[in-house]
XYZ file of C-alpha atoms in Angstrom:
292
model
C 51.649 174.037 41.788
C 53.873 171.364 39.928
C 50.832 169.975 38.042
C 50.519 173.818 36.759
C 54.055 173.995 36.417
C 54.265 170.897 34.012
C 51.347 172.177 31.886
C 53.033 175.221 31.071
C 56.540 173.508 30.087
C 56.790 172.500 26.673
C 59.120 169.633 26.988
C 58.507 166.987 29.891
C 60.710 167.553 33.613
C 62.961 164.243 34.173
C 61.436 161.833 36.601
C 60.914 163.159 40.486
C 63.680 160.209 41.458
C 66.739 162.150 39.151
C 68.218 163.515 42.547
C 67.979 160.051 44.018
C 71.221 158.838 41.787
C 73.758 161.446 43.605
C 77.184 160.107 43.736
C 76.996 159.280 47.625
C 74.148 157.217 46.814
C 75.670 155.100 43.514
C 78.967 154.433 46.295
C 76.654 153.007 48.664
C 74.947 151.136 45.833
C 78.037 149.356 43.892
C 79.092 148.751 48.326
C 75.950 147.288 48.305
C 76.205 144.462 45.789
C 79.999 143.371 46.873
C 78.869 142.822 50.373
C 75.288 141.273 48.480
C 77.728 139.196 46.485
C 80.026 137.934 49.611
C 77.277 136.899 51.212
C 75.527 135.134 48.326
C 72.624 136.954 48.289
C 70.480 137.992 45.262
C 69.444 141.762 45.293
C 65.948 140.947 45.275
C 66.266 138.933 48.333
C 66.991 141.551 50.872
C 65.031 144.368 52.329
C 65.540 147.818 53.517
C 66.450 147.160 57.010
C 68.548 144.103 55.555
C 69.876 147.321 53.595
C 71.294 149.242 56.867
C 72.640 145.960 58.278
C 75.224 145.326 55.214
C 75.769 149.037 55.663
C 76.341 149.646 59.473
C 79.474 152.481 59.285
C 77.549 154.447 56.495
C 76.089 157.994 56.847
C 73.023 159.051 55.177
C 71.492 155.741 54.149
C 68.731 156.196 52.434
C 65.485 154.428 53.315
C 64.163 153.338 50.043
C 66.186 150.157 48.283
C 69.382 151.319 46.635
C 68.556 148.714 43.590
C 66.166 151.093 42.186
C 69.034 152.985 41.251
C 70.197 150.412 38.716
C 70.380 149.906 35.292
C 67.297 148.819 33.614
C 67.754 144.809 32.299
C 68.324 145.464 28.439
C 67.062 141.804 27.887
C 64.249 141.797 29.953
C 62.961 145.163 27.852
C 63.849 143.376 24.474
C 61.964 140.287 25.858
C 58.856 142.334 26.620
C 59.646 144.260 23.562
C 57.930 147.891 25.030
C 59.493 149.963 27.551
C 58.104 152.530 29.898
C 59.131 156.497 29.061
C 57.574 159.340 30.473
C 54.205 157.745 31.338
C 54.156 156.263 27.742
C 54.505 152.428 26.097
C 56.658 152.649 23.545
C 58.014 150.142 21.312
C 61.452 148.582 20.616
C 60.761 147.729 17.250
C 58.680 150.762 15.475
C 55.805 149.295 13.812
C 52.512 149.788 13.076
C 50.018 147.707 15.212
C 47.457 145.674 14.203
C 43.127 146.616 14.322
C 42.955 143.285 16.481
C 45.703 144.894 18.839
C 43.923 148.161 19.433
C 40.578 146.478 20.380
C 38.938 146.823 17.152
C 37.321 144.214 15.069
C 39.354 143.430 12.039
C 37.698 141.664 9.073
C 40.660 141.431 7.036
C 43.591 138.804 7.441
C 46.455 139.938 9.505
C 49.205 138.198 7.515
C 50.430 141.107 5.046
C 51.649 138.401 2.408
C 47.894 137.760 2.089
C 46.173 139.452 -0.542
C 43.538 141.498 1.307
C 41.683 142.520 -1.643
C 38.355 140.263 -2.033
C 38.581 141.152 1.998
C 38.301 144.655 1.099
C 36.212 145.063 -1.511
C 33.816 142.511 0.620
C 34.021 145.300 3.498
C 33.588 148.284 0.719
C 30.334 146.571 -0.414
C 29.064 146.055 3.188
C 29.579 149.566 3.839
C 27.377 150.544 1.055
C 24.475 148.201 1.494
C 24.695 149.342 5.195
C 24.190 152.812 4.393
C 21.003 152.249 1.918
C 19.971 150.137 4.873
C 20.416 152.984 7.284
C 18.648 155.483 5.042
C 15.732 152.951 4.823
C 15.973 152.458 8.752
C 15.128 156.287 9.449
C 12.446 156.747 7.487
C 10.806 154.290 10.048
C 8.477 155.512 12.696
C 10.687 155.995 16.275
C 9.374 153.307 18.820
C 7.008 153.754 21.304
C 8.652 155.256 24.951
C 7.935 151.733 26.383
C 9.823 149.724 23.732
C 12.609 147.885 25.304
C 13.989 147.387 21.712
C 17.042 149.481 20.372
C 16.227 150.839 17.113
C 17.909 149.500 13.843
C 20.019 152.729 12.648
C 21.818 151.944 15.845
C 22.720 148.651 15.067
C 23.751 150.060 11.643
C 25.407 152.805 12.734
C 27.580 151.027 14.731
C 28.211 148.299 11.815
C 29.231 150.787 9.432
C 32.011 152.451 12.187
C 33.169 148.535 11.989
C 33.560 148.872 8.336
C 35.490 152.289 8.395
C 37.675 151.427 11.315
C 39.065 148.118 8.939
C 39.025 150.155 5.861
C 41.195 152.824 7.967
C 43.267 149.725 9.337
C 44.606 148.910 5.891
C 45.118 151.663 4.705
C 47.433 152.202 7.825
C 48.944 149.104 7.121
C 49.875 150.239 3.361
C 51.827 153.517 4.822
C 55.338 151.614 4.683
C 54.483 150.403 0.934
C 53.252 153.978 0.178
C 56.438 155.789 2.020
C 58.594 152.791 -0.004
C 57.057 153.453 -3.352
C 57.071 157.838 -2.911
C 60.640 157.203 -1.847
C 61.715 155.153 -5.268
C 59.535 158.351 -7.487
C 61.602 160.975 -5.447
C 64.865 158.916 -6.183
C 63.699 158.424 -9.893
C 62.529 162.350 -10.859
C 66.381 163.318 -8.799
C 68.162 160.684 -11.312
C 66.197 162.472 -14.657
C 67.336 166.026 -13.272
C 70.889 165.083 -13.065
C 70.549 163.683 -16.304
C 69.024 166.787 -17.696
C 71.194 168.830 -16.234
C 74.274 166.583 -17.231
C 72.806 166.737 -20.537
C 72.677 170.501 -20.778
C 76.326 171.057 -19.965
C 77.701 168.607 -22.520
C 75.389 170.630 -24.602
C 76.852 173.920 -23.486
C 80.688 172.511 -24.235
C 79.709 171.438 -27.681
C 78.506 174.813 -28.505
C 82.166 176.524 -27.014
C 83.900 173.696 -28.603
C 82.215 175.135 -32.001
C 83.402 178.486 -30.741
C 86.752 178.028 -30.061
C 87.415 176.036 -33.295
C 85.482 178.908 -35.423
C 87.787 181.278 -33.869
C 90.857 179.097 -34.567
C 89.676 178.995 -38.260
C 89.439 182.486 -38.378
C 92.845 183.258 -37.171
C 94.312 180.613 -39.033
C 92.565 182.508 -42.311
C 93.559 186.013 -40.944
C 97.310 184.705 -40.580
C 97.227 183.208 -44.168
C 96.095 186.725 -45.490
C 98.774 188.849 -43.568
C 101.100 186.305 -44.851
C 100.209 186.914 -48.441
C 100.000 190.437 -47.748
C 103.461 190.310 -46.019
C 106.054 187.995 -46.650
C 108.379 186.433 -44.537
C 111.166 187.157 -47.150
C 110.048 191.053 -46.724
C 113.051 193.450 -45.110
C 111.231 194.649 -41.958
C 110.887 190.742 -40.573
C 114.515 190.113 -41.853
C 115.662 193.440 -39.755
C 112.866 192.637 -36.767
C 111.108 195.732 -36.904
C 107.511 196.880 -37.442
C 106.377 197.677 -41.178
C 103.926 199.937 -42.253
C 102.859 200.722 -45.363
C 102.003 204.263 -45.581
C 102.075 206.901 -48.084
C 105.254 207.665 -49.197
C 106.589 211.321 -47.439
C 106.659 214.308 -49.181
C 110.439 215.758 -49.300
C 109.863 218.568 -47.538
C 108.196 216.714 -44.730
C 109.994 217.881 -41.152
C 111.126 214.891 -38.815
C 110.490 215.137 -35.324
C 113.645 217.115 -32.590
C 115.534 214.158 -31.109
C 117.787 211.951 -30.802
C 116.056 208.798 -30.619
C 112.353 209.742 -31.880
C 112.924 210.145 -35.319
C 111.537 208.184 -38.047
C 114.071 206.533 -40.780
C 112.675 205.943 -43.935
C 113.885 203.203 -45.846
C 113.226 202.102 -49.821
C 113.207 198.178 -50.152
C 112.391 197.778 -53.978
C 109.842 200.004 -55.240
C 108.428 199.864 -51.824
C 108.866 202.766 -49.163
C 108.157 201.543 -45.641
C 109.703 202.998 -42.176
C 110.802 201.668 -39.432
C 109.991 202.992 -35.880
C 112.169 203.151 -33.353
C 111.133 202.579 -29.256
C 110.108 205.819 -27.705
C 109.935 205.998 -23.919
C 108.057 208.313 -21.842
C 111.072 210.322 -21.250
C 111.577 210.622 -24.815
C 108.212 212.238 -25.092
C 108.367 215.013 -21.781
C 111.883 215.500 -23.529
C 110.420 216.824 -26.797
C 107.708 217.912 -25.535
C 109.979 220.426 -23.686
C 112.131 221.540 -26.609
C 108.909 221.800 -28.645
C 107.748 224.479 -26.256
């Protein structure tokens, strides 16, 4: 029922022992190794009954060794350099292991400061005079059922799975270079899109740079024409009032009902301009009511 249990479960269930390290059990453990230490004995050198004997007033000693419940030697597992996980060997240091450390039959040198390429190219060129080999080989007649002797594609077969297994092997051992060298053209293209991109936006505030001064020029000339138009020496500046040059009235023109909202003419020269006065919104219901 567990087996089935733990085939169903995607991740793996903690070791079987996880209840062991209850905190009862660690108190009786760190008692343990004081009463190990006044008595000058190493924790290896005792055994379960020796156990119950340092810990006579105790309730619910267990009967396996409390040591197990220790923490695993750091040194020792970087001494070893693999630890135990789950079933599994893993590594302290990731790397990639070796064809000779798998079992396999490496034809290349080991050292990775070697070149391996007259190694490799000697293995590609074994793998293709093995193969015309092998095509000649089964083209023979099969031996006879009494024939003790293996036939040849067999030996050839099994030569050429030699060659691919060490042309698989260093190409393994190339991933780091390869990861190294895809890493430095990822890293390279990012650098040329900022720079593009960089480049763009500098190009972008040139072209509102060339905006903003065309538009300064063009007030600039629209100022100098007003000014020729209208000169600063002119009466409605001098009296701080609009000016507008309009038609001049006819005589019998009516002015507008009011107070405030009426419209002075006023000759300056041979010019006739007006000046308007500030009308509110009051001003406006206001005649609006004594129009009607």
């Amino acid at each position: 029922m567990e087996e089935d249990q733990e085939l169903q479960n995607p991740f793996p269930s903690p070791p079987s022992h996880y209840s062991d390290y209850s905190s009862h059990n660690l108190r009786l453990l760190s008692l343990l190794k004081s009463r190990l230490n006044d008595d000058g004995l190493a924790s290896t050198d005792f055994t379960v009954e020796k156990q119950h004997e340092l810990l006579p007033n105790e309730k619910d000693v267990p009967d396996w060794p409390l040591t197990r419940l220790e923490k695993p030697r750091v040194d020792w597992i970087l001494e070893d350099g693999v630890y135990n996980a789950f079933g599994d060997i893993w590594f302290t240091k990731e790397r990639i292991p070796t064809l000779s450390e798998m079992g396999g039959t490496q034809l290349y040198p080991e050292d990775p400061t070697v070149d391996r390429r007259p190694a490799l190219q000697a293995v590609l060129r074994t793998v293709l005079h093995t193969y015309t080999s092998f095509l000649s080989s089964i083209l023979h007649p099969p031996p006879s059922q009494t024939s003790d002797v293996p036939p040849d594609w067999q030996r050839l077969v099994e030569w050429m799975r030699i060659m691919g297994q060490n042309i698989m092997g260093a190409a393994n051992d190339l991933r780091p270079v390869q990861a190294r060298t895809h890493l430095e053209t990822m890293m390279t293209r990012q650098l040329e899109l900022r720079r593009e991109e960089t480049k763009a936006v500098n190009a972008k505030c040139d072209e509102l740079d060339a905006k903003l001064e065309e538009l300064r020029r063009r007030t600039a000339d629209l100022v100098t024409s007003r000014e020729t138009i209208n000169p600063k020496t002119s009466a409605g500046e001098v009296m701080g009032v609009d000016v507008l040059f309009d038609e001049p009235p006819e005589a019998s023109e009516p002015l507008p009902v009011g107070d405030r909202d009426q419209t002075m003419p006023l000759d300056v020269g041979n010019r006739r301009i007006s000046t308007l006065q500030k009308v509110t919104e009051d001003d406006v219901l206001r005649w609006a009511e004594e129009v009607t």
